[in-house]
Short mmCIF file of C-alpha atoms and ligand atoms in Angstrom, two decimals:
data_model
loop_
_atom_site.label_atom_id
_atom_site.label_comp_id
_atom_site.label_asym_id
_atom_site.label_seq_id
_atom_site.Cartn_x
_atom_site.Cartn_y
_atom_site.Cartn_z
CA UNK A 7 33.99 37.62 90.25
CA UNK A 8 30.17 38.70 90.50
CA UNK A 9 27.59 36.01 89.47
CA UNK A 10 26.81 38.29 86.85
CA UNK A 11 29.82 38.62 85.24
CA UNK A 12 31.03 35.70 82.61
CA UNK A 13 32.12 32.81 84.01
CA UNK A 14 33.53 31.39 80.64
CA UNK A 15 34.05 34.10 77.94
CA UNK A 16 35.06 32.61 74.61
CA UNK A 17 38.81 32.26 74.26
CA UNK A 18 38.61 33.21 70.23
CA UNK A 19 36.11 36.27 70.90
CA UNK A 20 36.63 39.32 73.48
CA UNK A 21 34.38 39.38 76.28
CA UNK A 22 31.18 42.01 75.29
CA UNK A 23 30.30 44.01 78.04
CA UNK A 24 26.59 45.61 78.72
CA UNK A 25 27.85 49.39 77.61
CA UNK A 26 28.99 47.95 74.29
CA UNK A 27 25.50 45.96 73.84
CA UNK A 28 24.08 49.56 75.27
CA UNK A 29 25.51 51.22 72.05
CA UNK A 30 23.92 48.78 70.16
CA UNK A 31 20.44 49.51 71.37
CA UNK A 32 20.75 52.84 71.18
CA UNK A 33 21.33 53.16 67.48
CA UNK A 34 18.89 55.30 65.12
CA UNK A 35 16.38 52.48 64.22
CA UNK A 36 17.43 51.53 60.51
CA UNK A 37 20.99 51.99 60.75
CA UNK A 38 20.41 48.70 64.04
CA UNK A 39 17.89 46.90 61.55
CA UNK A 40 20.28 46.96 58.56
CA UNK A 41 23.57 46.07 60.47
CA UNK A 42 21.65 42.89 61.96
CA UNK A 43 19.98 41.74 58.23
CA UNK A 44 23.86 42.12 57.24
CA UNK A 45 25.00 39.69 60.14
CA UNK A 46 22.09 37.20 59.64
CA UNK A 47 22.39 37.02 56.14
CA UNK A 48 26.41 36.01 56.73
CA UNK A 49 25.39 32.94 58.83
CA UNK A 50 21.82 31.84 57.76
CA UNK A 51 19.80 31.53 54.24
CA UNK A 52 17.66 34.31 54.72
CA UNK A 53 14.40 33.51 53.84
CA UNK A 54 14.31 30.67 55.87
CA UNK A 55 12.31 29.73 59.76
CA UNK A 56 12.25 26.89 61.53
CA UNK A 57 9.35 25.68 63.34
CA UNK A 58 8.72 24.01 66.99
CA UNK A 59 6.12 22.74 68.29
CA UNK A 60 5.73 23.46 71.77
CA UNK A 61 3.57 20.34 74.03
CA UNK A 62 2.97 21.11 78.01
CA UNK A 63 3.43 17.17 79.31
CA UNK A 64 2.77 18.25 83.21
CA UNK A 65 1.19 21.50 84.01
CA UNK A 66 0.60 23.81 87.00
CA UNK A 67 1.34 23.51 90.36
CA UNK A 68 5.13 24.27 90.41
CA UNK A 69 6.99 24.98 93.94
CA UNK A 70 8.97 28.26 91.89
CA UNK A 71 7.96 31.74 92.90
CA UNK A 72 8.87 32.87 88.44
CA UNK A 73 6.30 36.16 88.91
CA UNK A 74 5.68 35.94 84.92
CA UNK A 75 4.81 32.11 85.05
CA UNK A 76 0.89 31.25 85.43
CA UNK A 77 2.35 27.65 86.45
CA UNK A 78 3.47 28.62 89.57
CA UNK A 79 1.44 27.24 92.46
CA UNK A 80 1.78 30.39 94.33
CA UNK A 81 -0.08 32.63 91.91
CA UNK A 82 -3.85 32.32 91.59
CA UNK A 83 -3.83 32.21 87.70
CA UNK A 84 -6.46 29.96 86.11
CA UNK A 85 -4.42 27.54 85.24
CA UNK A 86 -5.81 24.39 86.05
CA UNK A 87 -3.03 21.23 87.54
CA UNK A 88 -2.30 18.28 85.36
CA UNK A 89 -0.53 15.44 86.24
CA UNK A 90 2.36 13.84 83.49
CA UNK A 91 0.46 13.07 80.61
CA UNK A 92 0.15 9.20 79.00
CA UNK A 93 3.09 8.51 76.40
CA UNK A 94 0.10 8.36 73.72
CA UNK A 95 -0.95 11.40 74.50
CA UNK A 96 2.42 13.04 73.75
CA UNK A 97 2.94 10.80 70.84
CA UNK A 98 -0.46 11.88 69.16
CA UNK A 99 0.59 15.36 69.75
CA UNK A 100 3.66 15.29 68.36
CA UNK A 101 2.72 13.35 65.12
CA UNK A 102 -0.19 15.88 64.57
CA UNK A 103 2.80 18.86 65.12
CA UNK A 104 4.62 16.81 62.70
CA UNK A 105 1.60 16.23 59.84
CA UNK A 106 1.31 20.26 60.13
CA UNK A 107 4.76 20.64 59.76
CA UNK A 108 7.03 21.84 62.69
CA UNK A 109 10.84 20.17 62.75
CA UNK A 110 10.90 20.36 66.30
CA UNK A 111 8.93 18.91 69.23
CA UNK A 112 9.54 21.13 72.55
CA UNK A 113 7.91 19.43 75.95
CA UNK A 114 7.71 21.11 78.86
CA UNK A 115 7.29 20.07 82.51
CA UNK A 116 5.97 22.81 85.40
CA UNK A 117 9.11 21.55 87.80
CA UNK A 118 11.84 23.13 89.51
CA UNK A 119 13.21 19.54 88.87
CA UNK A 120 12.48 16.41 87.71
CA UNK A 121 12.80 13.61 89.95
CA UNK A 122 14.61 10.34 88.73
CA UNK A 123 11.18 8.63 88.35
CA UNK A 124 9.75 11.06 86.27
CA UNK A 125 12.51 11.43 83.99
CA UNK A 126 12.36 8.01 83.21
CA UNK A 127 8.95 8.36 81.65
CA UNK A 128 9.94 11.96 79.89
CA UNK A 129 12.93 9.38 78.40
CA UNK A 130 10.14 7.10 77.19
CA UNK A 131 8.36 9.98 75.26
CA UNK A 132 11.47 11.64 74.17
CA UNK A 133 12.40 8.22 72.07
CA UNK A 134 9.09 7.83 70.47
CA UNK A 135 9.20 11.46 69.61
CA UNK A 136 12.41 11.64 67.70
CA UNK A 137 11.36 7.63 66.36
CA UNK A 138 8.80 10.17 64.44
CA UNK A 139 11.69 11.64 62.54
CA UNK A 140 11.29 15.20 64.62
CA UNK A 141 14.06 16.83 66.61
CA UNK A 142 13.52 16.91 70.45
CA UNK A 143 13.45 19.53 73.23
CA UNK A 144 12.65 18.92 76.65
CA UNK A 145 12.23 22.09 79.30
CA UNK A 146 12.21 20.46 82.66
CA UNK A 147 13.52 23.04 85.27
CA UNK A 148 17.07 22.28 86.97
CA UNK A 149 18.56 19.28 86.32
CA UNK A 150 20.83 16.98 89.04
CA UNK A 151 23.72 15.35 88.25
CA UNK A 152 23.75 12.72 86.09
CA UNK A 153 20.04 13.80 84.48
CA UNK A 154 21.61 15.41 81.34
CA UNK A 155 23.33 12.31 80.50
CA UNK A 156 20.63 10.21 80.84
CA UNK A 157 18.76 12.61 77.98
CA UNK A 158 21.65 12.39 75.89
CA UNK A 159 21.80 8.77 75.82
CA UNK A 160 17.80 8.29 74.95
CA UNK A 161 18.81 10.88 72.24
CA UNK A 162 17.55 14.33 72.82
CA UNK A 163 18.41 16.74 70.97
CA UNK A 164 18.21 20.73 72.68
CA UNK A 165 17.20 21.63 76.39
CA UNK A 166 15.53 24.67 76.85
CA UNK A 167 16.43 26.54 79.95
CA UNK A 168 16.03 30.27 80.07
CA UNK A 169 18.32 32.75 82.14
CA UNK A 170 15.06 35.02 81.05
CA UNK A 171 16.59 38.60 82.75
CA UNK A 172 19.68 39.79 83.65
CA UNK A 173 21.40 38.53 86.97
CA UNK A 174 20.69 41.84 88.71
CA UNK A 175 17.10 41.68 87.46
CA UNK A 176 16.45 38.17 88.31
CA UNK A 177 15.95 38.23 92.00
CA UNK A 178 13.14 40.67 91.46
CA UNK A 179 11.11 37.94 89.36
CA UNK A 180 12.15 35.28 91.14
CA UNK A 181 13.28 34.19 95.46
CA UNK A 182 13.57 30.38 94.60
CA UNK A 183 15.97 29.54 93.02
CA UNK A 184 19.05 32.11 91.91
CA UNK A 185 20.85 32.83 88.50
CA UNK A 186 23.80 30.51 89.15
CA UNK A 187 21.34 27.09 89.60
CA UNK A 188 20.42 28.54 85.64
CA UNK A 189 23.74 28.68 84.99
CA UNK A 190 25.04 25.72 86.44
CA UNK A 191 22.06 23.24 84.40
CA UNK A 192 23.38 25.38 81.07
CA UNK A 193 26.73 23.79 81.76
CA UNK A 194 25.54 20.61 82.58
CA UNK A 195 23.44 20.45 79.27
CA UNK A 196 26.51 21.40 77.55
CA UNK A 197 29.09 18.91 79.17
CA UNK A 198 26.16 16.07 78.64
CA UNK A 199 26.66 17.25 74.51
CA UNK A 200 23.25 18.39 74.57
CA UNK A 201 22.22 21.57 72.14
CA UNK A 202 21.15 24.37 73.97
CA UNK A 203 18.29 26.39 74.17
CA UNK A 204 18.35 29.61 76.35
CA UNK A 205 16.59 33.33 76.29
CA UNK A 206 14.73 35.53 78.09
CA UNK A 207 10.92 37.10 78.66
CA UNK A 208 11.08 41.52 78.14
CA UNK A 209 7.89 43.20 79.14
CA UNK A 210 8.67 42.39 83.11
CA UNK A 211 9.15 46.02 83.56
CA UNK A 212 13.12 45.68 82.97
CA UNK A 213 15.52 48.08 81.92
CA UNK A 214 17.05 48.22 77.91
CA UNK A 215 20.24 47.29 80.28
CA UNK A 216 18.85 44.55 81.91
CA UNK A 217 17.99 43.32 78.22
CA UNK A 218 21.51 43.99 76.97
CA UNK A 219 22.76 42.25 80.27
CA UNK A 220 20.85 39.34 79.36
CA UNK A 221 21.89 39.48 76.11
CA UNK A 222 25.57 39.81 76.85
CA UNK A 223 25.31 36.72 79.25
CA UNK A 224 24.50 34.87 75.58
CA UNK A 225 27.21 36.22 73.73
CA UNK A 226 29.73 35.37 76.78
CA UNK A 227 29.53 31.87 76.85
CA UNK A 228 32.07 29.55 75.44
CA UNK A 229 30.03 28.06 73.01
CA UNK A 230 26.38 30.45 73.18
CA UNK A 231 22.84 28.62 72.75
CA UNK A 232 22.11 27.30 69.31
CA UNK A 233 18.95 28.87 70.37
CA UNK A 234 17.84 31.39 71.83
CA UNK A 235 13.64 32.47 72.65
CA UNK A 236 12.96 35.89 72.67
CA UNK A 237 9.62 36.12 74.73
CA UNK A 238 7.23 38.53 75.10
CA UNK A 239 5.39 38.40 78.43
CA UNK A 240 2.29 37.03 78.56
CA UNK A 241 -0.03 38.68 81.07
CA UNK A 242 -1.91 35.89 82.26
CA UNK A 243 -4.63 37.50 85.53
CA UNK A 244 -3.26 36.78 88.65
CA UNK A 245 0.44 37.23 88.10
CA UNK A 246 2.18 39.32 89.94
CA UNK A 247 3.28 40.96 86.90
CA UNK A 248 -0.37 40.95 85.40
CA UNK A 249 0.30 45.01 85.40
CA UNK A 250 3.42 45.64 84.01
CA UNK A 251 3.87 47.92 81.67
CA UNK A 252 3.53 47.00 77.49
CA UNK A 253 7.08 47.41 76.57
CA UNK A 254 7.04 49.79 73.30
CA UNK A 255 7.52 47.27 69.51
CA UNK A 256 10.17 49.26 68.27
CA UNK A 257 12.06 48.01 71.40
CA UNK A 258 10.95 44.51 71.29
CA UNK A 259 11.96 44.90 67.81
CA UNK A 260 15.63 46.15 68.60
CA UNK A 261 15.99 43.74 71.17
CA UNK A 262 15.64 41.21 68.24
CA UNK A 263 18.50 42.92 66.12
CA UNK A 264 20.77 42.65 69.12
CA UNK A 265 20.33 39.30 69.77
CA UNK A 266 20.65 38.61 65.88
CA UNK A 267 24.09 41.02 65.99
CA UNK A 268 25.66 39.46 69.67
CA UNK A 269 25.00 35.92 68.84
CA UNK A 270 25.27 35.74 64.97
CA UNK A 271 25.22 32.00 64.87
CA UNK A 272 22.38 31.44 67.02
CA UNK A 273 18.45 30.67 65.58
CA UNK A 274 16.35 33.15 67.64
CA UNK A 275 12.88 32.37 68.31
CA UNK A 276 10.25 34.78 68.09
CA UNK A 277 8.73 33.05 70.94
CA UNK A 278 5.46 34.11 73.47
CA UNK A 279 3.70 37.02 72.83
CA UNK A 280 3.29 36.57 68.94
CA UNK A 281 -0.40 35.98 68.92
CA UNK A 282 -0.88 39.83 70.04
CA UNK A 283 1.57 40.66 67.47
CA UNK A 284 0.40 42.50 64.09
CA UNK A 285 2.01 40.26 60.98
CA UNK A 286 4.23 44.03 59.92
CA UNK A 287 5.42 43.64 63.70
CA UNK A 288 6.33 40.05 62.98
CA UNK A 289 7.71 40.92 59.58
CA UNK A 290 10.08 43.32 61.49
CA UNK A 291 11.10 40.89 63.50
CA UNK A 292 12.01 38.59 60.73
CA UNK A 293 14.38 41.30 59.43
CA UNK A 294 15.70 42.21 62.59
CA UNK A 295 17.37 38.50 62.65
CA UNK A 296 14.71 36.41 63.92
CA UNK A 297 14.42 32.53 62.28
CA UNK A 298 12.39 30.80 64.52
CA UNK A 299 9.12 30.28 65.99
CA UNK A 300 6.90 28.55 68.29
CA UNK A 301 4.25 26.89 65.63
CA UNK A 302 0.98 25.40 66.50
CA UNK A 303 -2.27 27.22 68.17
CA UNK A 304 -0.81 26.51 71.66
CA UNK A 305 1.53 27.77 74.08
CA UNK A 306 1.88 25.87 77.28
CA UNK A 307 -0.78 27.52 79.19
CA UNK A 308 -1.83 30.66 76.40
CA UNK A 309 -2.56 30.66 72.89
CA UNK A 310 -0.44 30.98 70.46
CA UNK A 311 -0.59 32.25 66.95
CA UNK A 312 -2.85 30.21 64.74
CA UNK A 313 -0.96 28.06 62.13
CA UNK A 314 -3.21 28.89 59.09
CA UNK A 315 -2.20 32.61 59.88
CA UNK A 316 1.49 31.21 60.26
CA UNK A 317 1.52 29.91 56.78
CA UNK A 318 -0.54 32.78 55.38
CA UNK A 319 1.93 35.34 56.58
CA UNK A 320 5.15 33.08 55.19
CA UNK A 321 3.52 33.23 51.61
CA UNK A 322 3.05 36.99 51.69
CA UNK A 323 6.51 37.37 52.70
CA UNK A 324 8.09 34.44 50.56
CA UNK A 325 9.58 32.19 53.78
CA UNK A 326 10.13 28.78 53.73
CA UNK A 327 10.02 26.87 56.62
CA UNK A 328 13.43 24.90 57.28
N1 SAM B 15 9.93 24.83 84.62
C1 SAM B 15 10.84 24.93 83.58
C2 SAM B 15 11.71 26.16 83.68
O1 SAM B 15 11.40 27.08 84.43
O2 SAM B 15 12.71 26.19 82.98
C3 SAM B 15 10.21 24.87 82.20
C4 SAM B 15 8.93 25.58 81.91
S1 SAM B 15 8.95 27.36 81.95
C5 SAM B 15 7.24 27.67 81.66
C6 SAM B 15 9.77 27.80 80.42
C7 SAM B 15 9.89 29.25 80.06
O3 SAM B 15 8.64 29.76 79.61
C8 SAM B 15 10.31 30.25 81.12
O4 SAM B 15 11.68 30.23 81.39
C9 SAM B 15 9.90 31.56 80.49
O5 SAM B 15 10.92 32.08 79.68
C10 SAM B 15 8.71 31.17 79.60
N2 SAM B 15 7.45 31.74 80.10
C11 SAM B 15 6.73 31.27 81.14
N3 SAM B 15 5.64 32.02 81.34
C12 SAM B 15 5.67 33.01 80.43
C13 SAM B 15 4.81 34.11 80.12
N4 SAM B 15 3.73 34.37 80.85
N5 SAM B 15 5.13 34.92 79.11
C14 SAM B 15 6.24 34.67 78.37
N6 SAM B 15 7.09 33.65 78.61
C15 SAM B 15 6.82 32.83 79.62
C1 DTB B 16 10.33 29.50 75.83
O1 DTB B 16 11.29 30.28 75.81
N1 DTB B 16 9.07 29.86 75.70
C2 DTB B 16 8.19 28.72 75.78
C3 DTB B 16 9.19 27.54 75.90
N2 DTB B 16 10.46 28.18 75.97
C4 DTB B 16 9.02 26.52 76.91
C5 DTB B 16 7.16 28.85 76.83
C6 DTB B 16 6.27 30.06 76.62
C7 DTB B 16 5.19 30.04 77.66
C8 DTB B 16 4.21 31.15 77.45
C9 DTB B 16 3.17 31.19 78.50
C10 DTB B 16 2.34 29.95 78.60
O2 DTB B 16 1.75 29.48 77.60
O3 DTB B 16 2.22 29.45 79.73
FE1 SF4 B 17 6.99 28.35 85.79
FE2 SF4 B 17 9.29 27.00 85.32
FE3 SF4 B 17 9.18 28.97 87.19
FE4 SF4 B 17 7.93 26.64 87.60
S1 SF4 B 17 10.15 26.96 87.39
S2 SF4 B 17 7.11 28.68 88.01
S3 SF4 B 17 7.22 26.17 85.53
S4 SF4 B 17 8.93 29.18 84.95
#
């Protein structure tokens, strides 16, 4: 079987193929917009989005070739190296995420992998963290055998680790590492009885099938993410993909309402990219499924949207954060 087929479809739900998630795209607007509402409003309380706060604990210089990533040390991006940071440094950040109110503190590491050493410390922070009363993410690149259980045992709660594109897309972003090293740390999270968090970056000058095909991966796992980030790239200078093409709203939009329809139990973030978003953009987005969102005024590397606009925007549209 192709890497890009599904290893492990569900055995309680047919296997969706990209032509079915095709028709879904290709829907008149309202008639896609309405059917996903429907399905989010079967699963989730509709009003409501959670909030996680994302913390960069180790940034830059990273071995991977990922031509969207300004971390990479092979793109001259103005990103400037950092080594880990101090546990107090993460703790402050994370109590200050908490005092503004996110539920969720996400940490991320510029590796392809951590080494033993390293994830010793990260299991350090990821205990004081959650001690805070917050859940925990960690996004740490590939993990080795043995690593997931490790996290699971100091207590974390989700790993985030994006497939990002389609299998046939992904070895035009990135040459090294491949789609089934992705795959394999998904399973390994998942054995370990870690939550998952998995998406994908559109704007990297992809086809609407290589966004259903990414999609469809999702909705063909055994158990799919409990999350799922839906990012918009960022176009920091100096990546390779500094260029590409603005992918039209109404398509980020419906990319939303498939993920919403495909993987109806899922949160999906309305991740990078929301800072250049209008709030009636974000609003569709909201509609289209979405329940989630990076919170706080910074990215990793890029800004994000500012959390007094955040809160503004969820009292004009009467959302509660979970
Ligand atoms: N090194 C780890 C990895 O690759 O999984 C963790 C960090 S990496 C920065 C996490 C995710 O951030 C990527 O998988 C990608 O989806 C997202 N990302 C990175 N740069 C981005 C950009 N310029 N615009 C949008 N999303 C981006
Ligand atoms: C995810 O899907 N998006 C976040 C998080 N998981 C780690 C990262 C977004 C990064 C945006 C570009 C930057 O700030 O470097
Ligand atoms: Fe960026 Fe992660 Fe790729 Fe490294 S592995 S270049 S941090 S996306």
């Amino acid at each position: 079987m192709p890497e890009h087929q599904f290893a492990c479809p569900s055995p309680s739900a047919p296997a969706r193929t990209a032509e079915q998630a095709l028709a879904l795209f290709e829907q008149p607007f309202m008639d896609l917009l309405w059917q996903a509402q429907a399905v989010h409003r079967l699963q989730f309380e509709p009003n409501q989005i959670q909030r996680s706060a994302l913390f960069s604990i180790k940034t830059g210089g990273c071995s991977e070739d990922c031509k969207y990533c300004s971390q990479s040390a092979r793109h001259d991006t103005p990103v400037e190296r950092e080594p880990l940071k101090p546990l107090a440094e993460v703790l402050a950040a994370a109590q200050d995420a908490k005092a503004k109110g996110a539920s969720r503190f996400c940490m991320g590491a510029a590796w392809r992998h951590p080494k033993d050493k390293d994830l010793e410390q990260v299991i350090e922070m990821v205990r004081a963290v959650k001690a805070l009363g917050l859940e925990t993410c960690l996004t740490l690149g590939m993990l080795q055998p043995g690593q997931a259980e490790r996290l699971k045992l100091a207590g974390l709660d989700f790993y985030n680790h994006n497939l990002d594109t389609a299998a046939d897309y992904y070895p035009q972003i990135v040459s090294t590492h491949a789609y089934g090293d992705r795959l394999q740390t998904i399973d390994q999270v998942r054995h370990a009885g870690i939550k998952i968090c998995s998406g994908g970056i559109v704007g990297m000058g992809e086809t609407r099938r290589h966004r259903a095909g990414l999609l469809v991966q999702f909705a063909n796992m055994a158990r799919p993410p409990e999350s799922v980030p839906i990012n918009h790239l960022v176009k920091v200078p100096g990546l390779p993909l500094a260029d590409a093409e603005k992918l039209d709203s109404f398509e980020f939009v419906r990319t939303i309402a498939v993920a919403r329809i495909l993987l109806p139990k899922s949160r999906i973030r309305l991740s990078a990219g929301r800072h250049e978003m209008s709030a009636e953009l974000q609003a569709l987005c909201f509609f289209a499924g979405a329940n989630s969102i990076f919170y706080g005024s910074d990215l990793l590397t890029t800004e994000n949207a500012a959390p007094d606009l955040d809160n503004q925007l969820f009292a004009r549209l009467g959302l509660t954060p979970v």
